Amino acid sequence: MALEDYRSDMEMCCRCSICKFVPLEKLKEMRHSYVCPSIARYNYHTYSGGGRMGMGIAMLEKELEYDARLLDVVYNCQMCGACDISCKYAMDMEVLEPINEIRIKCVEDGHTVPALDKVINSLRKQGTMIAGSKDERGRWSEGLDVKDIAAQKAKVVYHAGCRVCYDEDAWQAARASVKLLKKAGVDVAIAGKNESCCGGRAYQMGYREDFLNQAKKNMELIKKSGAEILVTGCADCYHAFKVLYDKFDLKGDLEVLHVTEYLARLIAGGRLKPTRKVNIEVTYHDPCHLGRLGEPYIHWEGKPVPGHIRIFDPPKEFRRGTYGVYEPPRDVLRSVPGLKLVEMDRIKEYAWCCGAGGGVKETNPDFAAWTAAERIAEAESTGAGAIVTACPGCERNLKDAVRENGSTLRVYDIVELLEKAI
Amino acid sequence: MIAEDKLLKLVGAGNLDREPAALEEYSRDMSFVNAIKPGCVVRPRNTADIEKIVKLANETLTPLVPVSSGPPHFRGDTVPGIGGAVIVDLSGMKKIIRVDRANRVAMFEPGVTFSELIPAVAREGLRLNMPLLPRRSKSVAGSLLEREPVVMPKYHWDIGDPLACVEVIFGTGDMFRTGAAAGPGTLEEQWDAGGAQKEAAGPSAFSLYRVIQGAQGTMGIVTWASVRCELIPALEEPFLIGFSKLDKILEMVHWLIRLRLVNECFVLNKAGLAAIMAKKWPGDYREIKDILPPWVLFFNIAGYEYLAAERVSGQVADMTEVAQRVGLEPVRAIGEIPASEVLKTAQRPSGEPYWKLRNQGACHDIFFLTIYDNLPGIIDVMFDEAHAMGYPTSEMGIYLQPIVQGTNCHVEFNLFYEPENQGETARIKELSDRAVTSLMAEGAFFSRPYGTSARTIINRDAATVAALKKVKSVLDPGHIMNPGKLCF
Amino acid sequence: MALKRDLYKALEDVVGPENISEAPVILNSYAQRGRPRFEAVTLPHTTAEVQAIVRLCNRFGVQFKASSSGWGAYGDAGGPGVVKLDLRRMNRILEINEKNMYVVVEPYVIYAQLQAELMKRGLNCNITGAGSNCSALPLAAHQGIGHLSVSGSYGERNQLALEWVTPEGDIVRAGSLGLIGQWWCGDGPGPSLRGIIRGNVMPLGGLGVYTRAAQKIYHWPGPATFPIEGVSPYYRPGRIPPGFMIRYISFPSPEKLNQAAQKVGESEIGFILMGFNPGMISANIATNNNEDLAYMKQFTDSVQGPGFLIIMAGNSPNDTEYKRKTLQKIMEDFNGKPLEAVEDPENAGGFMWRFIRVTSSIREVARASGIFAGEVGGTDVFYLMHQYILRSAPVKQRYIDEGKLLADGTDPFVQSVEHGHAGHAELLIRFNKQDPESMKVAAEIGRFANKTAVEGHFGVPGHVWGDAAHDQYGPHTSDYHLWLRKFKKTFDPKGASESTNYITADD
């Protein structure tokens, strides 16, 4: 697909602005009513989902040049998909897809930003989008008694992801994930230093070819391993394997699960028994790529039906965030004795982004921090002492914000809390 | 000065007054404005007459002062502000043009009084949302144009209500119809299509009726008006609540209106209610006043065509629950005053003499808008001012009328006094002037400034004055319409 | 035509460099496709900044146009040389006064935000029919009539005090605001300036900038938050709050509908009364266009004629019972037939909340093809407004038969205002905007609508704006266009307030 393929979607935008807000049926009060960090921060309509639709058309019509402001608009977006979901409450049109295609077009036309080029160089050279060397990739699993996918066959492969591999703060959750899976009798292996980036964030940044290279490489490794299930604790990786690889017909029959999905199944099946009390009041942050963007990809090929209403032959089903992964993480939390879960105002399909996505943490750390600070404040407003999530990328950005703002909120990964209960 | 021979030719001798005695009647009223004699009084018969009068006045820049009610007048707005004015007395234009049951609207000329219009609309099962006991000679159109408060806040959606449309001759001499009446089409053509000259706003992107209301005749002369009507209830149950303090009363009022439980709803102090209900003076008045509590809330619950009894009984039950929550007791009568009699009284104009004059012969009203929050402070301030001027607060009538569905509250202090007593008259005037400033500081909004303090009030807001002058420059560039009023 | 540098610099000094832009990518997003772009977009934060911008525009001889949520095409520039004021940084609720039933907002509070805050306090507001994604300033919407108007009136009449930056850059605080600094009355002293700043439609950017305004609010008998469950787009309440009831009732003829609507008004039982047609009901409930078409067929086959949707909300069990019984009687008296799909417990709550929160107008007007047009009546007596739109029904049908419009029925959409004291009606058409024949139809229906209003004496419709339209209607309508033009000239001598969609001072 290319941006041109989304022309008629972009033309459907009527400038109603619901892309800026949480679904209006759900809006409970004045604060926490915005869902798009970009418009909330930068104010010009251009920064909203709707503004980007108009921008895309103008780019196709060559009415806009690649100047600093255009790139500022393009890259100051976490690709969180909230605009897409809010829009699709009422409209039958793609929003996030053309926004992504705008980025791809920018890269193809040679207009990128240095910070992202740096990240992609690291990907190309070291197989990681978080700074670090290939050789160090497996350090997080040192001492972990687990199969090596390169040497042994296993039914399940645990994909750690770049953030885990190169951020020591994220090791505990990853290690705990593997231990819990093993404890539950799961035949699990890891790729260790042979693991390579899923490529998902590269795609979000617009580097489609790099993404495809990574995808092909990873699927080769997985096929060779014979693994039937891939499980990961990172939402970006989850989205990459489950949705993007499928989109490009690379996933095959591989079942992709987030670790919380797998753990929820194991708990429900009695194979893991959380019995130890963990007295804590938490609020849960839905990672964008696990929640609203985590629902399966829908393959569709067809044509618009001529007429005065936008329908297709065959009928096109839009991904509207309805089937994202919302309950399994909550089920895991609810299974922990003594744990009290209180919800924020912006949750599930209309959760506020942590701020890190889409390359923003690299291109504009201030914006990433601002977005996270908003989320921290929202978490604090629930009265909970901790915010828990299911993605190391979210955890990193939220932890950074907690530190910068002097908050006393603790940040956990779900698995860390579950581990305490078992 | 307008050529009187041309006026004579236009309206005929019977409709033009130049005798000193006749002019004297229009040169003063019961307010404290300076007496200024008009040049003559003309009584037009129809719109065409008025159009011509205004055009003639423009030729010589002769001031015109429109009057639609009969005497006595109280506000000073119908007394010329400068000499040589022509009084345009519309009180003889008494046609009731149309009453439309289906669309709940009636259309009539400016001389039609409440006494005349009420039975006309009643024949169609309609009623007016009217002010509290207007005087017999009060013009309905005049009342509507003055934005007088009305007794049924539930049906008072907007401060301009219940005025619908008007036909007006602007100071330029041009005829204009506001709202739906503007057109397209003549009135008859609009009626044929199903129109009823009911929608006040417009046409299109302005609502000129709003700049005619409150203008005290400074923008033009209204030749007919239409008024939104309500239905005559099939069943009514009125109540009274008496209490020593205002806070609970206001809480009750707030909920009665907010829950749309009541039609008529207003609050009077004992002096005010006694003045209204007394039949014999001074005996009745004192007796009634003595048994009344300091504050009395009156309200009426009504049902209409569908399930009237069930509706009323349900609303009475709901009202009772509100009263219990607030800590008040609704009753059917206080002493010898049944609520039903207050209702009957409030649904008619005042008998003669006008109720405000029965007490001591004259009455000066200080009135303004405010909100419930401001009321306690406002009443305190007024009492302080009255004490300072030696006016007994126990004799002051106080009328609180929630309007605009409870968003605003009209407050009216009735200062009864003996007009022959010069000293007292002077004190009342001084009290009025002083009180205006202190009341504004407490949150009184003199939205309808009249008389001697009008200029002081209105000139406090320079930006509004500048804007109003711009409006005036469009509608009456010759400044012939009632000069000397407001900021003009 | 770029702004003169000294003007740009001066504007930058007013709002700060990050709050003004003339970057093409920014300007592009503020113009509908094919429309002129603004020369710069400013994001003022305060009334003082708005005033400063307006004064600068006057001084430098450029035009300005303000907007809040910016949905309407009339927010666009009419031509070159216009500066945009995007008011989204003015987004506060300034006061909610429960006892005195009013609220004060800045332009970029949207109605969903306002209603949510009000509901927490047992209060409610009328929301403009376009949706709760629109500005809660009662002066922002084109008309401001909404779903609640039967019990909650509309913009022109809910308006209280306001703050207005005039086209010349003066600040006028109308009503009690100017005299005593309080927000609860918009009229006086003396004549009311509300009469100049709007009619039943707004000047659409052509008469300065409204920076803050107060409006009436109403009682809300429902819960502090509506119990909505589910994941988008399948929202519905877990239960319908007590006292709430929804029905869609069709009638054998427009006359019976009118009569029933009149009785609903006179008995004061309606909380929401909207004369939707099956096409709008289907668009409202459907979560995609295919579903829309299926529902449209189902609902069209299930109704006997034109109908209205009514939501009742009882303030007490007594009130609820009275309203329920009265509606039943009215239905019997006028041969009304309920559409069961609406009151089906599976659907009722979802419908109810979408109408109360006004979230699905976008589905009704935009999902089909991204564009809509038609006829927008004014406000006038219900019967007249209904009749006006009925005239256009055969015209719409003809174009449907010719394949130039979406076949979504021809029943007008009618609304009751203030318990039937007034009404409003519209004819909605949806079509493929890439089809030039369909675009011609939109223009043709507009021409027919204007001809009908003038020759049929149906008042001045809401879709009348701009010099040409005013000049067409004015001579038949008390020459209002001449007066409107005079006011424009008087208040905007330099023509600084861009008024393509209002009226210009050009004779």
PDB file of N, CA and C in Angstrom, chain B residues 88-137:
ATOM      1  N   VAL B  88     -46.655  61.067  20.736  1.00  0.00           N
ATOM      2  CA  VAL B  88     -47.389  60.194  19.816  1.00  0.00           C
ATOM      3  C   VAL B  88     -48.130  59.193  20.694  1.00  0.00           C
ATOM      4  N   ASP B  89     -49.387  59.484  20.908  1.00  0.00           N
ATOM      5  CA  ASP B  89     -50.178  58.682  21.842  1.00  0.00           C
ATOM      6  C   ASP B  89     -50.895  57.578  21.081  1.00  0.00           C
ATOM      7  N   LEU B  90     -50.468  56.350  21.345  1.00  0.00           N
ATOM      8  CA  LEU B  90     -50.987  55.206  20.609  1.00  0.00           C
ATOM      9  C   LEU B  90     -52.107  54.500  21.380  1.00  0.00           C
ATOM     10  N   SER B  91     -52.489  55.075  22.520  1.00  0.00           N
ATOM     11  CA  SER B  91     -53.411  54.333  23.396  1.00  0.00           C
ATOM     12  C   SER B  91     -54.783  54.125  22.772  1.00  0.00           C
ATOM     13  N   GLY B  92     -55.051  54.840  21.703  1.00  0.00           N
ATOM     14  CA  GLY B  92     -56.339  54.644  21.033  1.00  0.00           C
ATOM     15  C   GLY B  92     -56.318  53.556  19.973  1.00  0.00           C
ATOM     16  N   MET B  93     -55.158  53.021  19.715  1.00  0.00           N
ATOM     17  CA  MET B  93     -55.068  51.948  18.697  1.00  0.00           C
ATOM     18  C   MET B  93     -55.360  50.636  19.402  1.00  0.00           C
ATOM     19  N   LYS B  94     -56.578  50.205  19.289  1.00  0.00           N
ATOM     20  CA  LYS B  94     -57.026  49.111  20.150  1.00  0.00           C
ATOM     21  C   LYS B  94     -57.451  47.854  19.401  1.00  0.00           C
ATOM     22  N   LYS B  95     -56.935  47.661  18.223  1.00  0.00           N
ATOM     23  CA  LYS B  95     -57.362  46.482  17.482  1.00  0.00           C
ATOM     24  C   LYS B  95     -56.658  45.238  18.000  1.00  0.00           C
ATOM     25  N   ILE B  96     -57.455  44.207  18.241  1.00  0.00           N
ATOM     26  CA  ILE B  96     -56.859  42.894  18.486  1.00  0.00           C
ATOM     27  C   ILE B  96     -56.915  42.190  17.137  1.00  0.00           C
ATOM     28  N   ILE B  97     -55.763  42.000  16.557  1.00  0.00           N
ATOM     29  CA  ILE B  97     -55.687  41.617  15.146  1.00  0.00           C
ATOM     30  C   ILE B  97     -55.939  40.126  14.943  1.00  0.00           C
ATOM     31  N   ARG B  98     -55.377  39.325  15.832  1.00  0.00           N
ATOM     32  CA  ARG B  98     -55.481  37.877  15.601  1.00  0.00           C
ATOM     33  C   ARG B  98     -55.165  37.128  16.870  1.00  0.00           C
ATOM     34  N   VAL B  99     -55.890  36.049  17.104  1.00  0.00           N
ATOM     35  CA  VAL B  99     -55.563  35.143  18.199  1.00  0.00           C
ATOM     36  C   VAL B  99     -55.485  33.741  17.602  1.00  0.00           C
ATOM     37  N   ASP B 100     -54.374  33.093  17.811  1.00  0.00           N
ATOM     38  CA  ASP B 100     -54.102  31.814  17.134  1.00  0.00           C
ATOM     39  C   ASP B 100     -53.878  30.743  18.199  1.00  0.00           C
ATOM     40  N   ARG B 101     -54.885  29.936  18.430  1.00  0.00           N
ATOM     41  CA  ARG B 101     -54.798  28.901  19.467  1.00  0.00           C
ATOM     42  C   ARG B 101     -53.714  27.888  19.167  1.00  0.00           C
ATOM     43  N   ALA B 102     -53.685  27.401  17.929  1.00  0.00           N
ATOM     44  CA  ALA B 102     -52.768  26.297  17.618  1.00  0.00           C
ATOM     45  C   ALA B 102     -51.317  26.707  17.856  1.00  0.00           C
ATOM     46  N   ASN B 103     -51.003  27.943  17.444  1.00  0.00           N
ATOM     47  CA  ASN B 103     -49.630  28.399  17.593  1.00  0.00           C
ATOM     48  C   ASN B 103     -49.404  29.191  18.866  1.00  0.00           C
ATOM     49  N   ARG B 104     -50.436  29.325  19.676  1.00  0.00           N
ATOM     50  CA  ARG B 104     -50.331  30.003  20.980  1.00  0.00           C
ATOM     51  C   ARG B 104     -49.708  31.396  20.851  1.00  0.00           C
ATOM     52  N   VAL B 105     -50.369  32.226  20.068  1.00  0.00           N
ATOM     53  CA  VAL B 105     -49.864  33.585  19.873  1.00  0.00           C
ATOM     54  C   VAL B 105     -51.036  34.521  19.583  1.00  0.00           C
ATOM     55  N   ALA B 106     -50.876  35.779  19.985  1.00  0.00           N
ATOM     56  CA  ALA B 106     -51.906  36.778  19.695  1.00  0.00           C
ATOM     57  C   ALA B 106     -51.226  38.043  19.192  1.00  0.00           C
ATOM     58  N   MET B 107     -51.930  38.770  18.326  1.00  0.00           N
ATOM     59  CA  MET B 107     -51.355  39.977  17.727  1.00  0.00           C
ATOM     60  C   MET B 107     -52.310  41.140  17.972  1.00  0.00           C
ATOM     61  N   PHE B 108     -51.794  42.304  18.323  1.00  0.00           N
ATOM     62  CA  PHE B 108     -52.654  43.406  18.744  1.00  0.00           C
ATOM     63  C   PHE B 108     -51.913  44.729  18.606  1.00  0.00           C
ATOM     64  N   GLU B 109     -52.693  45.795  18.662  1.00  0.00           N
ATOM     65  CA  GLU B 109     -52.124  47.130  18.520  1.00  0.00           C
ATOM     66  C   GLU B 109     -51.652  47.674  19.874  1.00  0.00           C
ATOM     67  N   PRO B 110     -50.894  48.753  19.861  1.00  0.00           N
ATOM     68  CA  PRO B 110     -50.254  49.188  21.107  1.00  0.00           C
ATOM     69  C   PRO B 110     -51.210  49.715  22.178  1.00  0.00           C
ATOM     70  N   GLY B 111     -52.408  50.117  21.796  1.00  0.00           N
ATOM     71  CA  GLY B 111     -53.319  50.660  22.797  1.00  0.00           C
ATOM     72  C   GLY B 111     -54.096  49.605  23.558  1.00  0.00           C
ATOM     73  N   VAL B 112     -53.945  48.354  23.158  1.00  0.00           N
ATOM     74  CA  VAL B 112     -54.689  47.276  23.810  1.00  0.00           C
ATOM     75  C   VAL B 112     -54.122  47.052  25.208  1.00  0.00           C
ATOM     76  N   THR B 113     -55.014  47.030  26.198  1.00  0.00           N
ATOM     77  CA  THR B 113     -54.577  46.833  27.574  1.00  0.00           C
ATOM     78  C   THR B 113     -54.731  45.364  27.968  1.00  0.00           C
ATOM     79  N   PHE B 114     -54.205  45.032  29.123  1.00  0.00           N
ATOM     80  CA  PHE B 114     -54.346  43.662  29.616  1.00  0.00           C
ATOM     81  C   PHE B 114     -55.820  43.318  29.813  1.00  0.00           C
ATOM     82  N   SER B 115     -56.581  44.261  30.336  1.00  0.00           N
ATOM     83  CA  SER B 115     -58.013  44.007  30.562  1.00  0.00           C
ATOM     84  C   SER B 115     -58.724  43.653  29.268  1.00  0.00           C
ATOM     85  N   GLU B 116     -58.231  44.213  28.179  1.00  0.00           N
ATOM     86  CA  GLU B 116     -58.879  43.951  26.883  1.00  0.00           C
ATOM     87  C   GLU B 116     -58.353  42.677  26.250  1.00  0.00           C
ATOM     88  N   LEU B 117     -57.102  42.408  26.391  1.00  0.00           N
ATOM     89  CA  LEU B 117     -56.518  41.256  25.700  1.00  0.00           C
ATOM     90  C   LEU B 117     -56.821  39.940  26.421  1.00  0.00           C
ATOM     91  N   ILE B 118     -56.837  39.990  27.743  1.00  0.00           N
ATOM     92  CA  ILE B 118     -57.035  38.740  28.496  1.00  0.00           C
ATOM     93  C   ILE B 118     -58.316  38.014  28.072  1.00  0.00           C
ATOM     94  N   PRO B 119     -59.456  38.669  28.052  1.00  0.00           N
ATOM     95  CA  PRO B 119     -60.649  37.920  27.627  1.00  0.00           C
ATOM     96  C   PRO B 119     -60.597  37.490  26.169  1.00  0.00           C
ATOM     97  N   ALA B 120     -59.933  38.277  25.321  1.00  0.00           N
ATOM     98  CA  ALA B 120     -59.876  37.927  23.898  1.00  0.00           C
ATOM     99  C   ALA B 120     -59.115  36.626  23.696  1.00  0.00           C
ATOM    100  N   VAL B 121     -57.996  36.476  24.400  1.00  0.00           N
ATOM    101  CA  VAL B 121     -57.232  35.232  24.223  1.00  0.00           C
ATOM    102  C   VAL B 121     -57.898  34.089  24.979  1.00  0.00           C
ATOM    103  N   ALA B 122     -58.586  34.437  26.070  1.00  0.00           N
ATOM    104  CA  ALA B 122     -59.250  33.393  26.863  1.00  0.00           C
ATOM    105  C   ALA B 122     -60.321  32.677  26.046  1.00  0.00           C
ATOM    106  N   ARG B 123     -60.917  33.405  25.133  1.00  0.00           N
ATOM    107  CA  ARG B 123     -61.948  32.766  24.280  1.00  0.00           C
ATOM    108  C   ARG B 123     -61.363  31.621  23.465  1.00  0.00           C
ATOM    109  N   GLU B 124     -60.068  31.650  23.258  1.00  0.00           N
ATOM    110  CA  GLU B 124     -59.394  30.574  22.516  1.00  0.00           C
ATOM    111  C   GLU B 124     -58.684  29.605  23.450  1.00  0.00           C
ATOM    112  N   GLY B 125     -58.951  29.753  24.749  1.00  0.00           N
ATOM    113  CA  GLY B 125     -58.301  28.856  25.706  1.00  0.00           C
ATOM    114  C   GLY B 125     -56.870  29.237  26.016  1.00  0.00           C
ATOM    115  N   LEU B 126     -56.539  30.489  25.731  1.00  0.00           N
ATOM    116  CA  LEU B 126     -55.158  30.944  25.954  1.00  0.00           C
ATOM    117  C   LEU B 126     -55.095  31.979  27.073  1.00  0.00           C
ATOM    118  N   ARG B 127     -53.925  32.187  27.562  1.00  0.00           N
ATOM    119  CA  ARG B 127     -53.700  33.200  28.599  1.00  0.00           C
ATOM    120  C   ARG B 127     -52.355  33.860  28.336  1.00  0.00           C
ATOM    121  N   LEU B 128     -52.143  34.960  29.033  1.00  0.00           N
ATOM    122  CA  LEU B 128     -50.887  35.685  28.900  1.00  0.00           C
ATOM    123  C   LEU B 128     -49.990  35.391  30.089  1.00  0.00           C
ATOM    124  N   ASN B 129     -48.704  35.372  29.844  1.00  0.00           N
ATOM    125  CA  ASN B 129     -47.753  35.389  30.963  1.00  0.00           C
ATOM    126  C   ASN B 129     -47.559  36.867  31.269  1.00  0.00           C
ATOM    127  N   MET B 130     -48.214  37.324  32.318  1.00  0.00           N
ATOM    128  CA  MET B 130     -48.306  38.754  32.500  1.00  0.00           C
ATOM    129  C   MET B 130     -47.546  39.234  33.718  1.00  0.00           C
ATOM    130  N   PRO B 131     -47.311  40.537  33.790  1.00  0.00           N
ATOM    131  CA  PRO B 131     -46.671  41.069  34.994  1.00  0.00           C
ATOM    132  C   PRO B 131     -47.653  41.006  36.162  1.00  0.00           C
ATOM    133  N   LEU B 132     -47.145  41.286  37.348  1.00  0.00           N
ATOM    134  CA  LEU B 132     -47.979  41.228  38.537  1.00  0.00           C
ATOM    135  C   LEU B 132     -48.832  42.482  38.637  1.00  0.00           C
ATOM    136  N   LEU B 133     -50.119  42.290  38.490  1.00  0.00           N
ATOM    137  CA  LEU B 133     -51.089  43.364  38.667  1.00  0.00           C
ATOM    138  C   LEU B 133     -50.740  44.662  37.932  1.00  0.00           C
ATOM    139  N   PRO B 134     -50.682  44.591  36.613  1.00  0.00           N
ATOM    140  CA  PRO B 134     -50.461  45.847  35.898  1.00  0.00           C
ATOM    141  C   PRO B 134     -51.667  46.770  36.095  1.00  0.00           C
ATOM    142  N   ARG B 135     -51.457  48.034  35.944  1.00  0.00           N
ATOM    143  CA  ARG B 135     -52.589  48.940  36.098  1.00  0.00           C
ATOM    144  C   ARG B 135     -53.546  48.776  34.932  1.00  0.00           C
ATOM    145  N   ARG B 136     -54.760  49.158  35.143  1.00  0.00           N
ATOM    146  CA  ARG B 136     -55.822  48.987  34.145  1.00  0.00           C
ATOM    147  C   ARG B 136     -55.490  49.573  32.794  1.00  0.00           C
ATOM    148  N   SER B 137     -54.803  50.723  32.858  1.00  0.00           N
ATOM    149  CA  SER B 137     -54.535  51.446  31.607  1.00  0.00           C
ATOM    150  C   SER B 137     -53.232  50.991  30.960  1.00  0.00           C
TER     151      SER B 137
END
